[in-house]
């Protein structure tokens, strides 16, 4: 009975601020696990949690020597994690720093014509089995990536995109960066993903697409040179085997404002009635 009374008394002492405090900590831990998922740092984090649990048990059982060893290990382990897993931690902080992209679903608007031109180019390259890599910038800027290539600042057209990726041309090797409704640059270098969950049959082009999607909120379209398959990478994940229509639907859902589409559809219905 005393145990139950103690629990009831403790519950009665809980304030609203305590609940908010616990919720914030729980949210931060959840986001931390989400950001580090499928990285090497995830396994280290699990090991660190196990060590913390073991150290707590040692304190409860008054195992002073074991507790001292665990505390010394944890002190060294924190420095070790920061040094060895700096790329993963930096990536996690970059994604956390997006702010709006974590808590908002607002889309960067793009012209439907630009999407149609891009889809037409990717479909043509797919049929010819010509490799392609196109990065569509969103809220997180890619100026550093753009500076690594050749600046174009040209309108999006299927003919230009196809010509860029034709083998043995000056700009075919690397990625095209699309900023809003323009081709910002071509022949850009992308960071490769270090994830060990990527399928073995995917090559450097796909690994680069996943790598840039891990570091920003961009959308990446890839055409495989070996198979001609079209894939889309976003948030460190890749979806494969798109055809022309499914790619168009995916890009418009992600990049074109839904309200604008509805207005255009209604306008089209009005015009049909007038005819």
XYZ file of C-alpha atoms in Angstrom:
275
model
C 0.000 0.000 0.000
C 2.857 2.371 0.834
C 4.273 1.827 -2.636
C 0.960 2.701 -4.292
C 0.531 5.720 -2.056
C 3.990 6.953 -3.014
C 3.126 6.597 -6.704
C -0.165 8.472 -6.269
C 1.583 11.217 -4.301
C 4.262 11.552 -6.980
C 1.627 11.772 -9.731
C -0.210 14.501 -7.822
C 2.981 16.545 -7.689
C 3.401 16.522 -11.469
C 2.888 19.972 -12.966
C 1.970 20.998 -16.500
C 5.498 22.310 -16.985
C 6.863 18.855 -16.065
C 4.746 17.252 -18.789
C 5.947 19.847 -21.307
C 9.545 19.239 -20.197
C 9.228 15.467 -20.694
C 7.509 15.919 -24.068
C 10.306 18.177 -25.340
C 13.016 15.718 -24.285
C 11.091 12.804 -25.837
C 10.671 14.746 -29.095
C 14.378 15.620 -29.240
C 15.367 11.975 -28.649
C 12.905 10.813 -31.333
C 14.280 13.336 -33.842
C 17.843 12.336 -32.982
C 17.098 8.686 -33.736
C 15.297 9.686 -36.958
C 18.233 11.791 -38.174
C 20.833 9.119 -37.371
C 18.805 6.181 -38.707
C 20.639 3.929 -41.206
C 24.010 5.519 -40.432
C 27.066 4.203 -38.597
C 26.313 6.588 -35.753
C 23.024 4.764 -35.096
C 24.836 1.615 -33.946
C 27.185 3.643 -31.743
C 24.205 5.434 -30.185
C 22.590 2.081 -29.357
C 25.834 0.903 -27.770
C 26.067 4.121 -25.756
C 22.511 3.623 -24.449
C 23.409 0.087 -23.395
C 26.497 1.344 -21.536
C 24.396 4.027 -19.774
C 21.884 1.377 -18.730
C 24.678 -0.892 -17.462
C 26.247 2.027 -15.534
C 22.880 2.782 -13.885
C 22.526 -0.843 -12.781
C 26.064 -0.717 -11.343
C 25.147 2.416 -9.321
C 21.966 0.797 -7.987
C 23.864 -2.329 -6.911
C 26.690 -0.227 -5.398
C 29.305 -1.788 -7.671
C 31.730 1.071 -7.128
C 34.621 -0.234 -9.242
C 32.397 -1.127 -12.196
C 30.620 2.213 -11.885
C 33.945 4.092 -11.901
C 35.119 2.194 -15.005
C 31.830 2.917 -16.793
C 32.038 6.645 -15.977
C 35.609 6.850 -17.287
C 34.585 4.986 -20.430
C 31.661 7.338 -21.066
C 33.920 10.390 -20.738
C 36.294 9.028 -23.389
C 33.445 7.667 -25.546
C 31.817 11.094 -25.999
C 35.046 12.567 -27.376
C 35.549 9.477 -29.571
C 32.040 9.787 -31.053
C 32.478 13.490 -31.865
C 35.813 12.882 -33.638
C 35.058 9.640 -35.523
C 31.440 10.301 -36.476
C 31.787 13.991 -37.282
C 30.280 13.612 -40.830
C 27.149 11.868 -39.539
C 26.680 14.343 -36.691
C 27.227 17.273 -39.052
C 24.651 15.862 -41.466
C 22.148 15.406 -38.627
C 22.665 18.997 -37.437
C 22.318 20.313 -40.996
C 18.994 18.522 -41.387
C 17.870 19.744 -37.975
C 18.869 23.278 -38.940
C 16.449 23.349 -41.862
C 13.771 24.281 -39.348
C 10.862 24.861 -41.656
C 11.421 21.648 -43.621
C 11.088 19.620 -40.406
C 7.859 21.216 -39.216
C 6.318 22.533 -42.426
C 4.971 20.910 -45.560
C 5.163 24.095 -47.652
C 6.267 23.395 -51.219
C 8.532 25.426 -53.433
C 6.395 26.358 -56.426
C 7.515 25.403 -59.919
C 6.056 25.939 -63.340
C 4.181 22.928 -64.731
C 5.860 23.499 -68.086
C 9.284 23.084 -66.469
C 8.188 19.792 -64.906
C 6.856 18.550 -68.258
C 10.123 19.464 -70.000
C 12.149 17.648 -67.334
C 9.954 14.535 -67.481
C 10.146 14.491 -71.285
C 13.955 14.670 -71.148
C 14.272 11.942 -68.514
C 11.937 9.650 -70.464
C 13.931 10.155 -73.666
C 17.235 9.493 -71.890
C 15.702 6.418 -70.261
C 14.695 4.961 -73.638
C 18.216 5.576 -74.977
C 19.833 4.229 -71.770
C 21.825 7.423 -71.275
C 22.752 8.128 -67.655
C 21.449 11.332 -66.069
C 21.426 13.016 -62.675
C 19.202 16.045 -62.001
C 18.918 17.778 -58.603
C 15.916 19.997 -57.922
C 16.763 22.532 -55.224
C 14.122 23.367 -52.624
C 14.444 25.338 -49.364
C 18.034 24.331 -48.547
C 20.372 26.234 -50.868
C 22.871 24.356 -53.046
C 25.132 27.267 -54.003
C 28.278 25.363 -52.964
C 27.291 22.487 -55.262
C 26.472 24.875 -58.115
C 29.924 26.483 -57.792
C 31.558 23.083 -58.363
C 30.123 22.893 -61.900
C 29.518 25.091 -64.928
C 26.905 27.818 -64.442
C 24.207 28.018 -67.118
C 21.213 29.984 -65.728
C 19.093 28.888 -68.673
C 15.439 28.007 -69.148
C 14.479 24.379 -68.664
C 13.991 22.552 -71.963
C 14.022 18.858 -72.766
C 16.369 19.415 -75.728
C 18.981 21.176 -73.575
C 18.808 18.530 -70.825
C 19.185 15.722 -73.352
C 22.179 17.428 -74.991
C 23.865 17.970 -71.614
C 23.853 14.246 -70.804
C 24.860 12.953 -74.248
C 28.094 10.919 -73.682
C 31.458 12.504 -74.489
C 30.107 16.062 -74.360
C 31.784 18.631 -72.056
C 28.960 18.724 -69.474
C 27.702 15.136 -69.437
C 29.778 14.002 -66.443
C 28.179 15.206 -63.205
C 24.820 16.531 -62.042
C 22.482 19.229 -63.301
C 21.135 21.561 -60.608
C 17.707 23.088 -61.173
C 16.888 26.173 -59.105
C 13.223 27.210 -59.327
C 12.464 27.245 -63.069
C 16.006 27.478 -64.444
C 18.945 25.155 -65.019
C 21.444 26.758 -62.651
C 24.486 24.624 -63.478
C 25.706 21.370 -65.035
C 28.652 19.021 -64.471
C 28.359 19.527 -60.696
C 30.005 17.223 -58.172
C 27.822 15.656 -55.473
C 28.860 14.083 -52.147
C 28.597 10.289 -52.078
C 26.461 8.615 -49.435
C 28.277 6.436 -46.893
C 25.139 4.438 -46.038
C 25.608 0.675 -45.958
C 21.940 0.032 -46.765
C 22.179 1.017 -50.449
C 21.536 -1.876 -52.828
C 24.736 -3.341 -54.284
C 23.532 -3.033 -57.872
C 23.275 0.764 -57.577
C 26.369 2.585 -58.781
C 28.101 5.883 -58.133
C 25.364 7.973 -59.781
C 22.693 6.624 -57.434
C 24.981 6.863 -54.397
C 25.662 10.509 -55.238
C 21.915 11.173 -55.551
C 21.267 9.646 -52.132
C 24.246 11.550 -50.707
C 22.973 14.999 -51.704
C 19.427 14.109 -50.566
C 20.843 13.240 -47.132
C 22.413 16.676 -46.801
C 19.521 18.785 -48.111
C 15.784 18.688 -48.784
C 16.293 18.478 -52.556
C 14.595 16.037 -54.917
C 16.886 14.067 -57.240
C 15.953 12.314 -60.496
C 18.319 9.603 -61.746
C 18.433 7.672 -65.015
C 20.500 4.487 -64.938
C 23.012 4.124 -67.758
C 22.968 0.325 -67.494
C 19.205 -0.336 -67.351
C 17.550 2.958 -68.300
C 15.456 2.795 -65.106
C 14.305 6.115 -63.640
C 14.650 6.632 -59.874
C 13.878 9.447 -57.437
C 15.897 10.145 -54.267
C 14.626 12.209 -51.339
C 15.639 12.444 -47.664
C 18.295 9.747 -48.057
C 15.862 7.241 -49.591
C 15.500 6.119 -53.183
C 12.415 4.950 -55.080
C 12.986 3.133 -58.338
C 11.236 2.034 -61.534
C 9.323 5.187 -62.497
C 7.760 5.492 -65.925
C 6.963 8.793 -67.640
C 3.510 9.219 -66.120
C 4.389 8.159 -62.557
C 7.432 10.462 -62.623
C 5.281 13.392 -63.767
C 2.760 12.724 -60.981
C 5.509 12.444 -58.340
C 7.228 15.680 -59.373
C 4.006 17.675 -59.628
C 2.832 16.413 -56.240
C 6.148 17.384 -54.680
C 6.952 20.610 -56.496
C 3.792 22.223 -57.867
C 1.358 24.050 -55.590
C -1.828 21.964 -55.283
C -4.064 25.061 -55.209
C -2.641 26.223 -58.531
C -3.371 22.831 -60.100
C -6.975 22.913 -58.873
C -7.463 26.446 -60.225
C -6.116 25.423 -63.635
C -8.340 22.337 -63.709
C -11.405 24.438 -62.873
C -10.410 26.999 -65.519
C -10.108 24.192 -68.039
C -13.596 22.968 -67.146
C -15.004 26.489 -67.646
C -13.363 26.754 -71.070
C -14.816 23.396 -72.076
C -18.312 24.571 -71.094
C -17.871 27.776 -73.113
C -17.015 25.734 -76.185
